[in-house]
C-alpha positions as protocol buffer text, in pm:
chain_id: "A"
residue {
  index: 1
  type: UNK
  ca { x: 18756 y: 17460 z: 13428 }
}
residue {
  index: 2
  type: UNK
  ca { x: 18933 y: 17312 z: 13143 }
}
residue {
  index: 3
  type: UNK
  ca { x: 18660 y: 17322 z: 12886 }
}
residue {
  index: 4
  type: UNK
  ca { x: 18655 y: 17717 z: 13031 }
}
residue {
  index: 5
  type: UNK
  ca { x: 18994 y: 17786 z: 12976 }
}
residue {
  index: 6
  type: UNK
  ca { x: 18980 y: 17630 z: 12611 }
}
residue {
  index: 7
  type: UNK
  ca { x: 18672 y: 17779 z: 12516 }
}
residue {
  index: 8
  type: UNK
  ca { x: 18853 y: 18137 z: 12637 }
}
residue {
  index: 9
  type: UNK
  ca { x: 19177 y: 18023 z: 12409 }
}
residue {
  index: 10
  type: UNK
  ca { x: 18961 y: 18011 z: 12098 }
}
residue {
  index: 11
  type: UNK
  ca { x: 18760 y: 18331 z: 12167 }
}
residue {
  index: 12
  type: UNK
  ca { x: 19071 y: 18483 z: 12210 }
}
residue {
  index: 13
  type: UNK
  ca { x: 19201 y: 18343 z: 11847 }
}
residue {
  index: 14
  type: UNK
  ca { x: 18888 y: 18415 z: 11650 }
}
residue {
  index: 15
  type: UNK
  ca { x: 18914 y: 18826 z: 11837 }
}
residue {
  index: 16
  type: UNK
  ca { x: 19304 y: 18808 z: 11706 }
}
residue {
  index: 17
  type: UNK
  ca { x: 19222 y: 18603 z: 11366 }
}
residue {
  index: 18
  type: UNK
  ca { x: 18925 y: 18878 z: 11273 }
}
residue {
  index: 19
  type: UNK
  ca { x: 19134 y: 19183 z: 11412 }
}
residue {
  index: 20
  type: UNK
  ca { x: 19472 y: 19102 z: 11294 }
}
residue {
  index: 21
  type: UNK
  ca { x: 19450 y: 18828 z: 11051 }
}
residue {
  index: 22
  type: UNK
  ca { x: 19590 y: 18464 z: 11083 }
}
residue {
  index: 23
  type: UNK
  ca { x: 19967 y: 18524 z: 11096 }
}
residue {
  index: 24
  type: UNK
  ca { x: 19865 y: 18714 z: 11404 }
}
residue {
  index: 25
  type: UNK
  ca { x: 19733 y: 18375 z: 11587 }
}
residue {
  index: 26
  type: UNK
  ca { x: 20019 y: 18236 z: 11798 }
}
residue {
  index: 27
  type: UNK
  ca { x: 19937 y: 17970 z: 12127 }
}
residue {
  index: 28
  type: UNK
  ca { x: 20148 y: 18288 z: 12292 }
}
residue {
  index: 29
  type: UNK
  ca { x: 19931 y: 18606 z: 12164 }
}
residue {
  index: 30
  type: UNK
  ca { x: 19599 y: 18369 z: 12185 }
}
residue {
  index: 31
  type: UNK
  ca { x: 19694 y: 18354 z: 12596 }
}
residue {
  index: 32
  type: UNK
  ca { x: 19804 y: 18674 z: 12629 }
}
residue {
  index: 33
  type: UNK
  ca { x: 19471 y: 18829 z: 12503 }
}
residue {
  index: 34
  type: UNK
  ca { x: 19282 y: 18570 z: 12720 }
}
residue {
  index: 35
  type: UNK
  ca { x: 19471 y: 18683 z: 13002 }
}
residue {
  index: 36
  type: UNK
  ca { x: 19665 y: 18356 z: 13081 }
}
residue {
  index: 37
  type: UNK
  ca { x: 19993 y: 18249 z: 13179 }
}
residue {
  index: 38
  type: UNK
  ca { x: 20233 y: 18192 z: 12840 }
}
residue {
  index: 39
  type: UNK
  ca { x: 20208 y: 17816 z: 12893 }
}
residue {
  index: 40
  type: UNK
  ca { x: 19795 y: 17779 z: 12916 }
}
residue {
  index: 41
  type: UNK
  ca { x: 19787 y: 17720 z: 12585 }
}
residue {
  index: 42
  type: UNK
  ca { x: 20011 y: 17431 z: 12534 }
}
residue {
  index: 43
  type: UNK
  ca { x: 19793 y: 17263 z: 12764 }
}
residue {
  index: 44
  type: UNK
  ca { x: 19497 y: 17250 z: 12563 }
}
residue {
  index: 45
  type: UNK
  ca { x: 19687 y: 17250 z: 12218 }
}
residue {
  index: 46
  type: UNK
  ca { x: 19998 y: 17058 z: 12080 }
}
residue {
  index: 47
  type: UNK
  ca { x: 20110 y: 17374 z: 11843 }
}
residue {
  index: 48
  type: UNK
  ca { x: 19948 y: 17616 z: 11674 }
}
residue {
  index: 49
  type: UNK
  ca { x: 19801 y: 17423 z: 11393 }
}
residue {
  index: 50
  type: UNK
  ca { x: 19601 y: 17242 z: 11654 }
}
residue {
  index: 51
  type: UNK
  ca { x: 19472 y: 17547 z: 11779 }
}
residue {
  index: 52
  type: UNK
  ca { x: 19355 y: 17689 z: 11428 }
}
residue {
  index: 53
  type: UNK
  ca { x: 19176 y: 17373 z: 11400 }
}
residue {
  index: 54
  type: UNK
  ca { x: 18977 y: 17402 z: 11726 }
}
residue {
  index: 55
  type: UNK
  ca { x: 18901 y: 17788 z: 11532 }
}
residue {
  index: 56
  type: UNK
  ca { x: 18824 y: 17650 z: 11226 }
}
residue {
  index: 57
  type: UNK
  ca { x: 18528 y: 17406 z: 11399 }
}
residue {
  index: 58
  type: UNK
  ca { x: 18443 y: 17771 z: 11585 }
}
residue {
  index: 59
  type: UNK
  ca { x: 18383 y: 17938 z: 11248 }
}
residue {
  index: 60
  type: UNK
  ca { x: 18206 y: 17605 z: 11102 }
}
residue {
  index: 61
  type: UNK
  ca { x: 17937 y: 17608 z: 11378 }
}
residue {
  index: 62
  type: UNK
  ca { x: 17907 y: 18002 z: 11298 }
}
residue {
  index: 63
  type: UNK
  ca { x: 17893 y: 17937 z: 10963 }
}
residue {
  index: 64
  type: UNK
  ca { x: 17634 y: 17655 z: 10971 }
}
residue {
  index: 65
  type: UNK
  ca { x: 17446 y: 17901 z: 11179 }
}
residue {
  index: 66
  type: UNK
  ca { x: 17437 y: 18211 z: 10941 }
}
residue {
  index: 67
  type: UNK
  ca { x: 17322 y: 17970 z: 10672 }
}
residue {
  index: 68
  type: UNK
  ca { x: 17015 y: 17791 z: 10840 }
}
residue {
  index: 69
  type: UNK
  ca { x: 16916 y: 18124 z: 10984 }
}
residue {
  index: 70
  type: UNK
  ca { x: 16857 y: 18255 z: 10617 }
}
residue {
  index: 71
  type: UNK
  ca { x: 16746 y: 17882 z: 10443 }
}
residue {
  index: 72
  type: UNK
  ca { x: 16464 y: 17818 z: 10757 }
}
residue {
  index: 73
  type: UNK
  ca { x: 16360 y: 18207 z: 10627 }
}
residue {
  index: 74
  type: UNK
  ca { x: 16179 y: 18046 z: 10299 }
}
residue {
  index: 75
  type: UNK
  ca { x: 15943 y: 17757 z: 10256 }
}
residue {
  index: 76
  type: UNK
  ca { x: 15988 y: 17704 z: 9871 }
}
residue {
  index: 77
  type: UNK
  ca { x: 16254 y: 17459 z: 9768 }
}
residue {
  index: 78
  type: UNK
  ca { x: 16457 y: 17712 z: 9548 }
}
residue {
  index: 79
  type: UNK
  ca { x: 16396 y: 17985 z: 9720 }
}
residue {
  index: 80
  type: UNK
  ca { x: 16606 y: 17786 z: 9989 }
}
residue {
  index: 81
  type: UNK
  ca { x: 16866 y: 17714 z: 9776 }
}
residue {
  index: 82
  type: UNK
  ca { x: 16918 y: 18123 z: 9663 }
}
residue {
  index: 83
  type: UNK
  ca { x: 16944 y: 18165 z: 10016 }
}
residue {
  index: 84
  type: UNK
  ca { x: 17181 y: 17912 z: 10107 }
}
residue {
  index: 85
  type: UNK
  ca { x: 17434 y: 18044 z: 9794 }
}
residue {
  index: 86
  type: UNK
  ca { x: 17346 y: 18389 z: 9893 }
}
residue {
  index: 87
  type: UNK
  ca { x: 17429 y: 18309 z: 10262 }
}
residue {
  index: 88
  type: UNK
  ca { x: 17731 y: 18137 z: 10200 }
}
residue {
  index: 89
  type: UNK
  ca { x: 17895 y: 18366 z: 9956 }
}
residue {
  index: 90
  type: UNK
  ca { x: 17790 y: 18701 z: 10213 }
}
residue {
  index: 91
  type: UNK
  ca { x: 17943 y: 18473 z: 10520 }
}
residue {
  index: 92
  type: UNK
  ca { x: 18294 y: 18434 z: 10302 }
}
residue {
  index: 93
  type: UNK
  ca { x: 18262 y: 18807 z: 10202 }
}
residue {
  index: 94
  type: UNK
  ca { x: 18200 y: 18958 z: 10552 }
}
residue {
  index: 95
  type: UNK
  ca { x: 18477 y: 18717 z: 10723 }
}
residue {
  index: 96
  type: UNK
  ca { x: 18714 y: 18652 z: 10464 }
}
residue {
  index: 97
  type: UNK
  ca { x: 19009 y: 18578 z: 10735 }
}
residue {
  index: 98
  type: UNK
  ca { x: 18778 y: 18266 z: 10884 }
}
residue {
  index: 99
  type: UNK
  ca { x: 18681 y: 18186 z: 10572 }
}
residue {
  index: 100
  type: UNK
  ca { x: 18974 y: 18115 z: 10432 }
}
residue {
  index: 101
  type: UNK
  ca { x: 19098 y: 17969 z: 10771 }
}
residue {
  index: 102
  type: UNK
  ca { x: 18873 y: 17679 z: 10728 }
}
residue {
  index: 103
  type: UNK
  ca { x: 18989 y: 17573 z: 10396 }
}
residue {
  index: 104
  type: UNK
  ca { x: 19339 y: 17612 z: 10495 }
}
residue {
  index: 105
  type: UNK
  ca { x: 19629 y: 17355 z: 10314 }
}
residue {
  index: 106
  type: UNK
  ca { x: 19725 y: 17321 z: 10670 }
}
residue {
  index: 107
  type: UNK
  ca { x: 19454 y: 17091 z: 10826 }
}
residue {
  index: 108
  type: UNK
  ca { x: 19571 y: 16725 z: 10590 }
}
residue {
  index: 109
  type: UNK
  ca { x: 19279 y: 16443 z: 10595 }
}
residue {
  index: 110
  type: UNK
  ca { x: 19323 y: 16235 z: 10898 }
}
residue {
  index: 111
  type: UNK
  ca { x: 19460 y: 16455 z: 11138 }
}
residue {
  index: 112
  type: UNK
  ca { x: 19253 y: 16656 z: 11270 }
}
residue {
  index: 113
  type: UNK
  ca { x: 18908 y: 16455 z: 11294 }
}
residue {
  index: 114
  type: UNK
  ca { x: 18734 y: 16753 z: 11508 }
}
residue {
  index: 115
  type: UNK
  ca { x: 18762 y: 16918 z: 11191 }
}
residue {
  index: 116
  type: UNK
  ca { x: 18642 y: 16651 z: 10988 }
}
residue {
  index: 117
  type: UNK
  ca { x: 18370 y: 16599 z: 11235 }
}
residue {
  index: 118
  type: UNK
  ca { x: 18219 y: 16938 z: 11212 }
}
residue {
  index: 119
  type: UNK
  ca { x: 18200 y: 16926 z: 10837 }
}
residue {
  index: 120
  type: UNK
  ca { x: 18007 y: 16614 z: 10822 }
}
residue {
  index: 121
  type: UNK
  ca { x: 17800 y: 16761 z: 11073 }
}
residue {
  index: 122
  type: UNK
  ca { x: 17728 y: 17070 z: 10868 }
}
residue {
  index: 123
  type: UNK
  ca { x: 17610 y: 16834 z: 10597 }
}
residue {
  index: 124
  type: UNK
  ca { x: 17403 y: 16648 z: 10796 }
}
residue {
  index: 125
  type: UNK
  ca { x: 17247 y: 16950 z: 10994 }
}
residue {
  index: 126
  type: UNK
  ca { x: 17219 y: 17152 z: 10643 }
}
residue {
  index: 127
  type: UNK
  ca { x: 17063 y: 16865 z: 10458 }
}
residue {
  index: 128
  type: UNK
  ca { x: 16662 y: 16842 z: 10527 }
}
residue {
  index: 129
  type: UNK
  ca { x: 16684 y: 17270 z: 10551 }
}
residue {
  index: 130
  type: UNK
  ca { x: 16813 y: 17297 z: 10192 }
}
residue {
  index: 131
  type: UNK
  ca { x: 16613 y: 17029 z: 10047 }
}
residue {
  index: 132
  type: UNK
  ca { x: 16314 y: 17166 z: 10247 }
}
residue {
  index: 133
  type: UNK
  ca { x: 16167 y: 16814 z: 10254 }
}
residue {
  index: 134
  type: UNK
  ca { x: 16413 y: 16543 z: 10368 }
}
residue {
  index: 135
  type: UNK
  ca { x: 16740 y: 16483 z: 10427 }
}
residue {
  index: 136
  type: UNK
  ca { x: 16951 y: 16468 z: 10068 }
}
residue {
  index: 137
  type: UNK
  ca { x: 17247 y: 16262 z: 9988 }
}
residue {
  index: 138
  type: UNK
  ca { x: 17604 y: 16340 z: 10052 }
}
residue {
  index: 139
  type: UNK
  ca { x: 17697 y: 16359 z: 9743 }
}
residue {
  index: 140
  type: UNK
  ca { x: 17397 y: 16634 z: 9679 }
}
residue {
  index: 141
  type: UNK
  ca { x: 17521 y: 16822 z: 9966 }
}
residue {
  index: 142
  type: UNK
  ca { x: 17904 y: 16792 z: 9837 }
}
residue {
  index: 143
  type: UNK
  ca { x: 17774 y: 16921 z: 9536 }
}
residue {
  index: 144
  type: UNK
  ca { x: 17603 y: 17215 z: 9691 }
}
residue {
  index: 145
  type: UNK
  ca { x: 17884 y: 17331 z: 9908 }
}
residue {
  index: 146
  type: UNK
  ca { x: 18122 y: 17299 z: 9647 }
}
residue {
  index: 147
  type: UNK
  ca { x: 17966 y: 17529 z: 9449 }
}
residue {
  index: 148
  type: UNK
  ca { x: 17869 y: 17801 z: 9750 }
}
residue {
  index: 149
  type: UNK
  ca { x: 18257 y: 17746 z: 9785 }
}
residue {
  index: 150
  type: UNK
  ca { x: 18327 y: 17818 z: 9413 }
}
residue {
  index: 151
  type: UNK
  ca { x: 18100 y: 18125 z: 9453 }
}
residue {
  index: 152
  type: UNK
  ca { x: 18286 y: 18239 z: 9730 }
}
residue {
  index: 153
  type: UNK
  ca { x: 18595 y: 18215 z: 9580 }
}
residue {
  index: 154
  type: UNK
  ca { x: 18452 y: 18399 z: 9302 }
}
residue {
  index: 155
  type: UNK
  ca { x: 18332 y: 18693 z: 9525 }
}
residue {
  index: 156
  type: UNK
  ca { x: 18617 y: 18723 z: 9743 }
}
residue {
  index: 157
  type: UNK
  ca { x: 18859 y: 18731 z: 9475 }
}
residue {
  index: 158
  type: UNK
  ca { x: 18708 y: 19007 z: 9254 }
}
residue {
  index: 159
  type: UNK
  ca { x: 18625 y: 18808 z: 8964 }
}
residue {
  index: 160
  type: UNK
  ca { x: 18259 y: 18865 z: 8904 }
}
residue {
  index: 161
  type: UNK
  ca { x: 18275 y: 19242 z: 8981 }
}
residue {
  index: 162
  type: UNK
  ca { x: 18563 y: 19253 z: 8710 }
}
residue {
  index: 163
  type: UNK
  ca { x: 18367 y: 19079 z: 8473 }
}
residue {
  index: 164
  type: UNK
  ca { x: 18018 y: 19238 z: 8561 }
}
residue {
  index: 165
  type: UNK
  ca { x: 17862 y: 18912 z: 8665 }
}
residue {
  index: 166
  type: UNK
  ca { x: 17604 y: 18911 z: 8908 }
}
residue {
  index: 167
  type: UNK
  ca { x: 17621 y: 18708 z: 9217 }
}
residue {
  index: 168
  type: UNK
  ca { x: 17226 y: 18607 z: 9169 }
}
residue {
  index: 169
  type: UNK
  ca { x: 17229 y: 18596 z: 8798 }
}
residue {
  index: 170
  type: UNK
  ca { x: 17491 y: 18310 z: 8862 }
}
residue {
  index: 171
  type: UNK
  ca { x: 17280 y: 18158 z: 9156 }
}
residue {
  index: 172
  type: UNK
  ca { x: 16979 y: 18155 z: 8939 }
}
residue {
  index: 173
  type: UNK
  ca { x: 17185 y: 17964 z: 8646 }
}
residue {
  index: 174
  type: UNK
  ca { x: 17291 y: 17743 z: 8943 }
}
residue {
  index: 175
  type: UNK
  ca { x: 16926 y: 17682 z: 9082 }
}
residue {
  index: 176
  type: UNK
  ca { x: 16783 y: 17658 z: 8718 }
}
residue {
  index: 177
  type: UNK
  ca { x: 17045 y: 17385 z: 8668 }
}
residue {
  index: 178
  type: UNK
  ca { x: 17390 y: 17415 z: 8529 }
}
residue {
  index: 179
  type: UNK
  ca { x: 17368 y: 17364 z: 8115 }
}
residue {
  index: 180
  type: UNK
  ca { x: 17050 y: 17375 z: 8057 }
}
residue {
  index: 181
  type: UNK
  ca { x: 16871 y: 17673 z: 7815 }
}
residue {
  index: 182
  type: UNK
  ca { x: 16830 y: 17959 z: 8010 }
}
């Protein structure tokens, strides 16, 4: 029951992570609050940073979820697109601690390719339900989820409040097409 016991490990992070935030997370308190022995962990994870990375594909897949549950909601190509920035920016809002989990310094390019995995996946899976007809480039989807990104750095961080911004006056500028009249 390996895949059991690991699957209970990361449940038991992402309760901690949401409850407590991520300095909370340690292989010991993650085992503890599953209800295992102090060395369960370490068998399915080197260290900790292995473990937030097993998380971080956790809140990818939820992520990925929350979005195509609201783009698959519209037909119309940019009406899909509002909903994917919309999505994105209320997912990083409403779980800021994941959020920022996923786009933590910690996980460097090349070591951890579950990671890596699950965010080509997201592209790939995201693709055809944004576009609404087809599956669009990965460059087009780099585009688009750096921007929902930028958004939700924006929204998390206060910025357009402060300023009085709207979140869908900025997704309509975005949808309309950056620099272009509008």
């Amino acid at each position: 029951m390996i895949d059991g016991t690991r699957t209970r490990l990361i449940d038991s992070a992402l309760s901690l992570l949401r409850e407590q935030g991520l300095d909370a997370v340690t292989l010991r308190a993650v085992g503890e609050l599953a209800g295992l022995s102090r060395m369960a962990p370490y068998r399915h994870f080197a260290d900790k940073t292995a473990l937030l990375a097993a998380l971080a594909v956790r809140v990818i897949a939820d992520l990925t979820a929350h979005l195509a549950a609201a783009v698959l909601q519209h037909g119309e190509h940019e009406q899909r697109l509002r909903a994917f920035y919309r999505s994105y920016v209320e997912y990083a809002v409403e779980h800021p601690e994941e959020y920022r989990l996923v786009f933590a310094s910690q996980f460097p390019v090349g070591h951890h390719p579950e990671l890596e995995e699950a965010i080509d996946e997201v592209m790939t899976a995201l693709s055809p339900d944004v576009a609404g007809h087809g599956p669009r480039s990965k460059a087009t989807m780099a585009a688009l989820l750096a921007t929902a990104h930028g958004l939700a750095e924006f929204a998390t961080l206060g910025p357009l409040a402060h300023k009085g911004i709207g979140l869908d006056d900025i997704i309509d500028v975005i949808v309309k097409g950056v620099g272009r009249p509008g």
